Amino acid sequence: RLAPMNHWVFKTVPDDFSIDVLARAPGKKTRWYGVRNYQARNLLRDEVHKGDLVLLYHSSTVPSGIVGICEVVRAAYADDSAFDPASPYFDPKATAADPRWFMVEIRLKERFARLLTLEELRMVKVLHDMELLRRGSRLSIQPVTLRQFNAIVALAKK
DNA sequence: GCCAACGTTGGC
DNA sequence: GCCAACGTTGGC
């Protein structure tokens, strides 16, 4: 692929899915499914490419923060949890012909030695306009610039 | 548990 | 297509 690599934040509530689950998975690889917001869906389906790098964020924890880096190993394909009536992500309007929701596969690349809290991220000037730090930010798939990504990786090493 | 900020739903 | 009501998210 000739297009430059994209960078992302993926948010997850660790009670539902956490970096620990990813770390224990075969090949440290899992499907990233259950996105049920159209804006996030569109990013996942159209903009998240194989080879992109992802900052994994744990939300609804005290404190919340970024816990590591993943790599996208498979681009978007039908999220079949939408077809399963027993799944909390079931959507009766999703069909094989028109899946409506999509998932990708990610692999854990690096688990940070420590969690980077929102408070700490807010103190970094380069990160001031990050979507994650915006008041009322809820989008579960967020684009990140290379500058922001690099600043966060550098912060994790400190 | 509170509550602000969203997103979605559905009557009209 | 408007918009009020409702449901969900998520930091605190």
PDB file of C-alpha atoms in Angstrom, chain A residues 1-6 8 44-54 71-76 104-107:
ATOM      1  CA  ARG A   1       0.000   0.000   0.000  1.00  0.00           C
ATOM      2  CA  LEU A   2       1.392   3.368  -1.000  1.00  0.00           C
ATOM      3  CA  ALA A   3      -0.770   5.530   1.250  1.00  0.00           C
ATOM      4  CA  PRO A   4       0.929   6.537   4.497  1.00  0.00           C
ATOM      5  CA  MET A   5       0.094   4.609   7.631  1.00  0.00           C
ATOM      6  CA  ASN A   6      -2.674   5.954   9.838  1.00  0.00           C
ATOM      7  CA  TRP A   8      -5.660   5.615  15.913  1.00  0.00           C
ATOM      8  CA  LEU A  44     -13.264   1.444  10.879  1.00  0.00           C
ATOM      9  CA  ARG A  45     -14.661   0.432   7.507  1.00  0.00           C
ATOM     10  CA  ASP A  46     -13.071   3.103   5.303  1.00  0.00           C
ATOM     11  CA  GLU A  47      -9.989   4.509   6.987  1.00  0.00           C
ATOM     12  CA  VAL A  48      -8.478   1.848   9.221  1.00  0.00           C
ATOM     13  CA  HIS A  49      -6.000  -0.118   7.109  1.00  0.00           C
ATOM     14  CA  LYS A  50      -3.811  -3.133   7.584  1.00  0.00           C
ATOM     15  CA  GLY A  51      -0.514  -1.979   9.090  1.00  0.00           C
ATOM     16  CA  ASP A  52      -2.013   1.008  10.912  1.00  0.00           C
ATOM     17  CA  LEU A  53      -0.971   1.499  14.522  1.00  0.00           C
ATOM     18  CA  VAL A  54      -3.452   1.764  17.376  1.00  0.00           C
ATOM     19  CA  GLU A  71      -1.158  -3.140  14.921  1.00  0.00           C
ATOM     20  CA  VAL A  72      -4.062  -3.649  12.546  1.00  0.00           C
ATOM     21  CA  VAL A  73      -3.457  -7.051  10.933  1.00  0.00           C
ATOM     22  CA  ARG A  74      -6.701  -7.340   8.982  1.00  0.00           C
ATOM     23  CA  ALA A  75      -8.786  -4.569   7.459  1.00  0.00           C
ATOM     24  CA  ALA A  76     -12.560  -4.294   7.939  1.00  0.00           C
ATOM     25  CA  VAL A 104     -10.909  -5.490  12.154  1.00  0.00           C
ATOM     26  CA  GLU A 105      -8.210  -7.689  13.617  1.00  0.00           C
ATOM     27  CA  ILE A 106      -5.480  -6.260  15.804  1.00  0.00           C
ATOM     28  CA  ARG A 107      -2.326  -7.675  17.350  1.00  0.00           C
TER      29      ARG A 107
END
